[in-house]
Structure formats: C-alpha cells, structure tokens
XYZ file of C-alpha atoms in Angstrom:
391
model
C -17.552 48.406 -6.681
C -19.450 46.160 -9.142
C -22.511 47.547 -10.651
C -25.955 45.796 -9.852
C -26.211 44.505 -13.364
C -22.852 42.717 -13.102
C -23.668 41.382 -9.847
C -27.129 40.151 -10.924
C -25.878 38.325 -13.909
C -23.000 36.680 -12.016
C -25.496 35.557 -9.464
C -27.664 33.943 -12.042
C -24.847 32.219 -13.463
C -23.227 30.638 -10.228
C -26.162 28.295 -9.151
C -26.537 26.492 -12.503
C -22.668 26.180 -12.646
C -22.626 24.659 -9.339
C -25.379 22.066 -10.070
C -23.697 21.260 -13.343
C -20.214 21.003 -11.930
C -21.547 18.472 -9.152
C -23.512 16.475 -11.871
C -20.445 16.045 -14.213
C -18.071 15.133 -11.325
C -20.637 12.537 -10.007
C -21.120 11.349 -13.490
C -17.278 10.788 -14.175
C -17.112 9.105 -10.792
C -19.620 6.280 -11.633
C -17.068 4.888 -14.171
C -15.053 3.896 -11.138
C -17.758 2.874 -8.824
C -17.695 -0.670 -9.818
C -14.090 -0.908 -8.683
C -14.645 1.041 -5.511
C -17.848 -1.236 -4.680
C -15.568 -4.336 -5.388
C -12.917 -3.170 -2.800
C -15.723 -2.502 -0.134
C -17.224 -5.984 -0.844
C -14.190 -8.090 -1.225
C -11.671 -6.329 0.979
C -13.796 -4.946 3.810
C -12.649 -1.412 3.411
C -13.698 0.999 6.119
C -16.156 3.810 5.242
C -13.456 6.584 6.136
C -11.049 5.086 3.477
C -13.923 4.925 0.820
C -14.789 8.620 1.509
C -11.176 9.528 1.160
C -10.806 7.716 -2.236
C -13.944 9.084 -3.497
C -12.793 12.635 -2.429
C -9.372 12.430 -4.309
C -11.104 10.888 -7.242
C -13.453 13.772 -7.399
C -10.772 16.302 -7.199
C -8.927 14.660 -10.167
C -12.150 15.066 -12.289
C -12.295 18.861 -11.654
C -10.355 19.815 -14.956
C -12.756 17.739 -16.954
C -15.969 18.657 -15.428
C -15.468 22.347 -15.141
C -15.444 23.416 -18.835
C -18.575 21.411 -19.464
C -20.303 22.849 -16.358
C -19.408 26.538 -17.494
C -20.590 25.889 -20.887
C -24.018 24.473 -20.103
C -24.478 27.009 -17.306
C -23.806 29.821 -19.514
C -26.373 28.649 -22.100
C -28.962 27.851 -19.436
C -28.481 31.398 -17.853
C -28.749 33.203 -21.251
C -31.567 31.227 -22.466
C -33.663 31.884 -19.114
C -32.826 35.650 -19.239
C -33.926 35.791 -22.802
C -37.077 34.082 -22.002
C -37.886 36.557 -19.347
C -36.952 39.424 -21.608
C -34.434 40.525 -19.344
C -31.837 40.692 -22.165
C -34.332 42.974 -24.086
C -34.688 45.146 -21.132
C -30.914 45.714 -20.622
C -30.450 46.361 -24.249
C -33.162 49.029 -24.079
C -31.184 50.755 -21.258
C -28.403 50.980 -23.788
C -26.220 48.302 -21.986
C -23.769 46.842 -24.536
C -23.409 43.065 -25.291
C -19.758 43.316 -23.705
C -20.999 44.727 -20.500
C -23.545 41.954 -20.400
C -20.719 39.515 -21.228
C -18.446 41.123 -18.635
C -19.672 39.307 -15.481
C -19.459 35.949 -17.339
C -15.776 36.704 -18.398
C -14.907 37.652 -14.707
C -16.513 34.496 -13.230
C -14.863 32.389 -15.799
C -11.490 34.100 -15.071
C -12.020 33.331 -11.439
C -13.060 29.698 -11.924
C -10.155 28.879 -14.436
C -7.638 30.482 -12.248
C -8.727 28.282 -9.343
C -8.744 25.010 -11.463
C -5.320 25.956 -12.838
C -3.863 26.506 -9.362
C -5.279 23.164 -8.272
C -4.120 21.423 -11.221
C -0.444 22.617 -10.647
C -0.129 20.775 -7.316
C -3.097 19.563 -5.456
C -4.871 17.542 -8.199
C -1.660 15.625 -9.083
C -1.294 14.713 -5.385
C -5.027 13.673 -5.221
C -4.282 11.199 -8.143
C -1.383 9.889 -6.349
C -3.291 9.432 -3.059
C -6.003 7.538 -4.890
C -3.597 5.261 -6.790
C -1.594 4.683 -3.474
C -4.901 3.677 -1.657
C -5.936 1.232 -4.446
C -2.474 -0.330 -4.387
C -2.251 -0.581 -0.666
C -6.085 -2.222 -0.526
C -5.267 -4.568 -3.258
C -2.161 -5.862 -1.793
C -3.257 -6.100 1.790
C -6.465 -7.543 0.653
C -4.615 -10.607 -0.792
C -3.953 -11.577 2.842
C -7.425 -12.394 3.329
C -8.856 -13.317 -0.004
C -7.293 -16.782 -0.434
C -9.693 -19.491 0.486
C -9.215 -23.233 0.736
C -10.135 -25.144 -2.271
C -10.916 -22.084 -4.500
C -8.969 -20.614 -7.413
C -7.475 -17.221 -6.777
C -6.972 -15.021 -9.826
C -6.183 -11.648 -8.404
C -2.619 -11.882 -9.071
C -1.648 -10.589 -12.611
C -1.000 -13.452 -15.142
C -1.352 -15.965 -12.494
C -3.730 -18.581 -10.945
C -3.340 -19.911 -7.445
C -4.964 -22.969 -5.766
C -4.353 -24.283 -2.228
C -5.972 -27.450 -0.813
C -5.889 -25.929 2.689
C -5.478 -22.336 3.920
C -5.014 -21.091 7.404
C -7.490 -18.932 8.997
C -5.421 -15.691 8.546
C -4.654 -16.613 4.978
C -0.974 -16.792 5.438
C -0.143 -20.329 5.186
C -1.088 -23.071 2.649
C -0.937 -26.849 2.059
C -0.633 -28.536 -1.376
C -0.199 -25.374 -3.529
C -0.661 -25.259 -7.111
C 0.480 -22.116 -9.145
C -0.029 -21.516 -12.904
C 2.020 -18.650 -14.422
C 1.921 -17.179 -17.855
C 3.906 -14.507 -19.354
C 2.504 -11.400 -20.901
C 3.332 -12.630 -24.480
C 1.752 -16.057 -23.703
C 4.868 -17.846 -25.213
C 5.741 -19.579 -22.056
C 3.778 -21.067 -19.096
C 5.063 -22.393 -15.716
C 3.207 -24.724 -13.486
C 4.379 -24.982 -9.917
C 3.339 -27.718 -7.251
C 4.413 -27.298 -3.735
C 3.650 -29.128 -0.399
C 3.808 -25.825 1.627
C 3.532 -22.228 1.025
C 3.241 -19.023 2.984
C 2.430 -15.448 2.074
C 5.085 -12.882 3.243
C 4.448 -9.291 3.656
C 7.501 -6.950 3.510
C 8.020 -3.271 4.267
C 4.354 -2.459 4.730
C 2.693 0.224 7.057
C -0.589 1.944 7.359
C 0.266 4.454 4.645
C 2.285 2.512 1.920
C 1.444 -0.494 -0.158
C 3.417 -3.482 1.171
C 5.606 -5.931 -0.935
C 4.240 -9.361 -1.059
C 6.086 -12.712 -2.033
C 4.920 -16.174 -1.969
C 7.208 -18.415 -0.222
C 7.006 -22.108 -1.404
C 8.681 -25.348 -0.072
C 9.256 -28.763 -1.258
C 7.944 -28.717 -4.992
C 8.594 -28.534 -8.627
C 8.447 -26.104 -11.499
C 7.400 -27.284 -15.020
C 8.036 -24.896 -17.907
C 5.910 -25.328 -21.111
C 6.400 -23.580 -24.426
C 3.893 -22.028 -26.671
C 3.096 -25.340 -28.310
C 2.246 -26.839 -25.038
C 5.505 -29.138 -24.891
C 7.265 -29.630 -21.689
C 10.661 -27.732 -21.894
C 12.124 -28.224 -18.449
C 11.318 -29.358 -15.083
C 13.116 -28.281 -11.826
C 12.886 -29.546 -8.350
C 13.270 -27.132 -5.361
C 13.257 -27.040 -1.602
C 12.464 -23.386 -1.477
C 11.030 -20.933 -4.020
C 10.016 -17.399 -3.760
C 7.432 -15.963 -6.171
C 6.994 -12.111 -6.111
C 3.204 -11.057 -6.118
C 3.619 -7.377 -5.318
C 6.961 -5.718 -5.052
C 8.210 -2.338 -4.025
C 9.629 -1.690 -7.559
C 6.168 -2.205 -9.085
C 4.587 0.098 -6.490
C 7.282 2.826 -7.097
C 6.867 2.810 -10.934
C 2.933 2.747 -10.514
C 3.182 5.863 -8.309
C 5.649 7.649 -10.678
C 3.227 8.470 -13.392
C 3.027 11.878 -15.046
C -0.515 12.585 -13.946
C 0.686 12.243 -10.281
C 3.501 14.934 -10.663
C 3.124 18.674 -9.841
C 3.777 20.927 -12.723
C 7.406 21.738 -11.549
C 8.097 18.073 -11.114
C 6.681 17.222 -14.496
C 8.726 19.979 -16.300
C 11.901 18.826 -14.872
C 11.022 15.259 -15.995
C 10.359 16.387 -19.589
C 13.656 18.394 -19.640
C 15.642 15.449 -18.229
C 14.060 12.928 -20.837
C 14.871 15.299 -23.597
C 18.383 15.647 -22.617
C 18.673 11.860 -22.555
C 17.008 11.545 -25.744
C 19.062 13.976 -27.640
C 22.183 12.466 -26.102
C 20.972 9.040 -27.440
C 20.303 10.442 -30.890
C 24.032 11.549 -31.355
C 24.905 8.156 -32.405
C 23.259 5.993 -34.895
C 21.102 3.003 -33.743
C 23.252 -0.210 -33.610
C 20.383 -2.581 -34.031
C 16.508 -3.065 -34.080
C 16.410 -3.256 -30.248
C 18.204 0.115 -30.139
C 15.856 1.632 -32.486
C 12.924 0.352 -30.700
C 14.305 1.880 -27.397
C 14.662 5.384 -29.262
C 11.068 5.201 -30.493
C 9.658 4.298 -26.860
C 11.738 7.079 -25.471
C 10.345 9.512 -27.847
C 6.781 8.357 -27.252
C 7.242 8.819 -23.436
C 8.433 12.387 -23.998
C 5.440 13.178 -26.089
C 2.979 11.541 -23.540
C 4.677 13.750 -20.671
C 4.405 16.831 -22.940
C 0.623 16.150 -23.698
C 0.052 15.750 -19.940
C 1.904 18.943 -19.108
C 0.252 21.091 -21.979
C -3.248 19.626 -20.984
C -2.894 21.336 -17.557
C -2.479 24.642 -19.199
C -5.408 24.115 -21.636
C -8.244 24.164 -19.093
C -8.045 27.946 -18.464
C -8.608 28.750 -22.056
C -11.223 26.146 -22.370
C -13.419 27.596 -19.570
C -13.153 31.121 -21.014
C -13.812 29.982 -24.487
C -16.874 27.925 -23.619
C -18.229 30.725 -21.682
C -17.771 32.941 -24.631
C -19.375 30.477 -27.036
C -22.148 29.759 -24.714
C -22.783 33.433 -24.337
C -22.831 33.990 -28.186
C -25.304 31.201 -28.786
C -27.327 31.193 -25.624
C -29.072 34.389 -26.235
C -32.530 34.025 -27.915
C -33.978 36.484 -30.468
C -37.258 36.167 -28.676
C -39.526 33.893 -26.444
C -39.351 30.330 -27.764
C -36.658 30.907 -30.337
C -32.941 29.834 -30.182
C -33.309 26.113 -29.752
C -31.213 25.783 -33.055
C -28.490 27.760 -31.388
C -28.380 25.352 -28.415
C -28.173 22.333 -30.839
C -25.387 24.048 -32.659
C -23.585 24.893 -29.442
C -23.624 21.123 -28.482
C -22.400 20.274 -31.899
C -19.465 22.524 -31.583
C -18.753 21.160 -28.086
C -18.615 17.608 -29.462
C -16.611 18.705 -32.395
C -14.159 20.368 -30.338
C -13.659 17.327 -28.155
C -13.504 15.150 -31.226
C -10.841 17.353 -32.922
C -8.862 17.653 -29.689
C -8.691 13.820 -29.020
C -8.008 13.138 -32.676
C -4.939 15.514 -32.793
C -3.768 13.982 -29.440
C -3.848 10.573 -31.012
C -1.774 11.913 -33.938
C 0.689 13.459 -31.557
C 1.175 10.134 -29.641
C 2.019 8.538 -32.976
C 4.487 11.197 -33.702
C 2.728 12.782 -36.727
C 2.321 16.265 -35.091
C 3.732 18.321 -32.046
C 2.159 18.011 -28.668
C 1.786 21.641 -28.322
C 0.082 21.849 -31.642
C -2.331 19.007 -30.775
C -3.156 20.645 -27.354
C -3.754 24.250 -28.454
C -4.825 24.057 -32.024
C -8.605 23.207 -31.195
C -8.847 26.053 -28.765
C -7.629 28.535 -31.456
C -10.321 27.167 -33.762
C -12.901 27.608 -31.122
C -11.792 31.135 -30.161
C -12.368 32.035 -34.128
C -15.774 30.344 -33.950
C -16.791 32.026 -30.638
C -15.668 35.512 -31.889
C -17.739 35.115 -35.149
C -21.039 34.286 -33.246
C -20.303 36.953 -30.679
C -19.975 39.622 -33.431
C -23.098 38.544 -35.064
C -25.163 39.195 -32.005
C -27.974 41.581 -33.397
C -27.401 44.843 -31.565
C -24.894 47.556 -31.608
C -21.926 47.389 -29.185
C-alpha cells in the first residue's frame, strides 16, 4: 500500500497535469480550426461529424501535449510545495529526495505507458479517421460548391467556370476549365458546351472518386512561353477530379499505420532498397529514384522511432522539472524556472535540428531521435544530484 506522502504528492501533481494537458491539446487544435470552420461553413457539415473530427484530432496530439503538460505540472507542483514549506517539512522528517521524487516517477511511468500504448494502434487510427473524413467531406462537398457564373478553385491546379449550373450542382452549360501542371511548364484550356459531375464508388464511410465528364468542346495546350502548341476537338472528355488512387495514397501515410504495420513497411522498403543498390545506377533518373527511396525509408524510421521517444521524454521532463522546481525558500527559485524553460526549448530545438539532418541523410534516424534524450538525461541527473540535502 502506498504511503500517505506518496499519495499526497501524486494527488498534488495530477490536477495541474490534467489542466495543462487539456490546454496544450486545445492549443494545438487551434492550428486546424480554420480548416474545420471552413468545412462547416462551406460544406454544411453536421455537428456530429465535426465532434468526431475534433475528437480524432485531439487524440493525435496526445504525444505532443503530454511531455509539455507533465513538465510544467511538475514545476508548478514543486514550486507550490516549496512556497508552502511542505518540502522543508518532509526533509525535517528525514524523507530523502528520491522518496519525494518517487510518486512523480510512478505517475510519469503510468502516463508514459498509456501514451505509448495509444501511440501503437489507436492514435494512428485516429489520424487515418481524421484524414479520411477530410477527404470525404472535401470531395462530396464539390457536388454543391459549384455555382453558376462563379469561378471554382477547390480543384488542385485547376480553375472551373460554368455559365449555368443545375440546382444539384451536377450538370453544367458552357464550361471553361483551366489546368496547370505542378511545374508550371504547360497549361491546358478546355471549353465545352456541356458538362456533368460524376461520383463513383462512394458510400457514407469512404471518400468518392469524382470526374468531370465534358461533351462537345476543345482542348488547347499552351507551353511555358504562352504559345499555343496543340488544339484538339472532342465529343466526350473525362477529367479526373478526385480519384480512388489518390484517396488510397493519402490514407497510406506512415503516421496512419500501427507500429506493427509501420515496422513491416520499413522492412519491406529496406529490402527493396538493398536489392536496388546491388546494381549501379544506369542514369540520372535511376539515381534520383534511389535517393527518393532512401529519403522515404528515413522518414518512416523517424516516424517509428518518434513513437518510442515519447515515454522517455515524459520521464525525463518530470525528472528535470523535479530537480529545477524545488525552491530554496519562499520567493526563490525563479531562476530555476527560467532555466527549465530554456532547457525545454533547447531540447526541442536540438531534436528538430537533428531530425532535419537525418532527413537530409547526414546522420541516422535513431541517432537523431534519441540523442537529445540522452543529453537531457545527463542534465537532469546533474541538477538532481545538486539538490541541497543528503539522500
């Protein structure tokens, strides 16, 4: 059975952690609120769907919010206990610093274990659900967003204009479509007398495939200098707006895979890459393909190792917060709080700097992921040992 002191310290830590956790999750969600509000206003999304999106989005931010929440909760709790002279009282009874730290360690292990478990399966699924909902709403919303006499720009690299649009948004008269490739080296201008928006393979759960079916028109190709290159007449022409292949690739990102799926993906890509490297590159395109394959592997490894780094982050931030959160008396210790924030910013600055190096192939993904935590461990142990009482 846990001692009274252990239960008391843990009880003091949990409320500020919960408040901080909710705050950081809500703060991170605000970066996506414009997109969500845009869907509500322009696509007429139901409140139940919005709540589901926000729920999935919130879960995806748990690994980012939790280390920050435990860090500031630890500092706040230790500052408050020091201000109320409770730390001094515990020391006077001969309680060692490790016994005072023990409840914080136990809670951090419990929280870290929960986040690690969620990060293995549930959080990737929440990412996939959120992305799938965005794709489904974006594509189905196109059926009602096209208006008569208005330019429509929601199609990537395309501008659509129709003189007349039916009430349900499916059929058009006098259609103008301007298309531009990603490199900007070529443009296509399409005129058609009739057009219709066709939805394929859609249901309530999956994003549909959309194509624009045009009739009786012409296609003019223009090069990067603005000169007409080719003009083609057509009776019928299909332009893919939102196809199933795009949906599948969008929902096959590493962040949406479970740990087991991601590990298998990395192993498969490594086998393919090693097989590819057994023969020399034949040309520049072959070399470029190999570089892209290597980058893809590194990105997958960074995603994979990032899921394992959350647990040590939580434990180390609690240790650092404990070592720097205890004041030497009433009103003291403000310098330690500032120092703690500097260490926090320095940790994330170093972490993202090393990740950028790994993405460029300068260092390994494992080294980039775990080196900042090793450094943080050394700093935390140094300040923990400096606490000014025996034990």
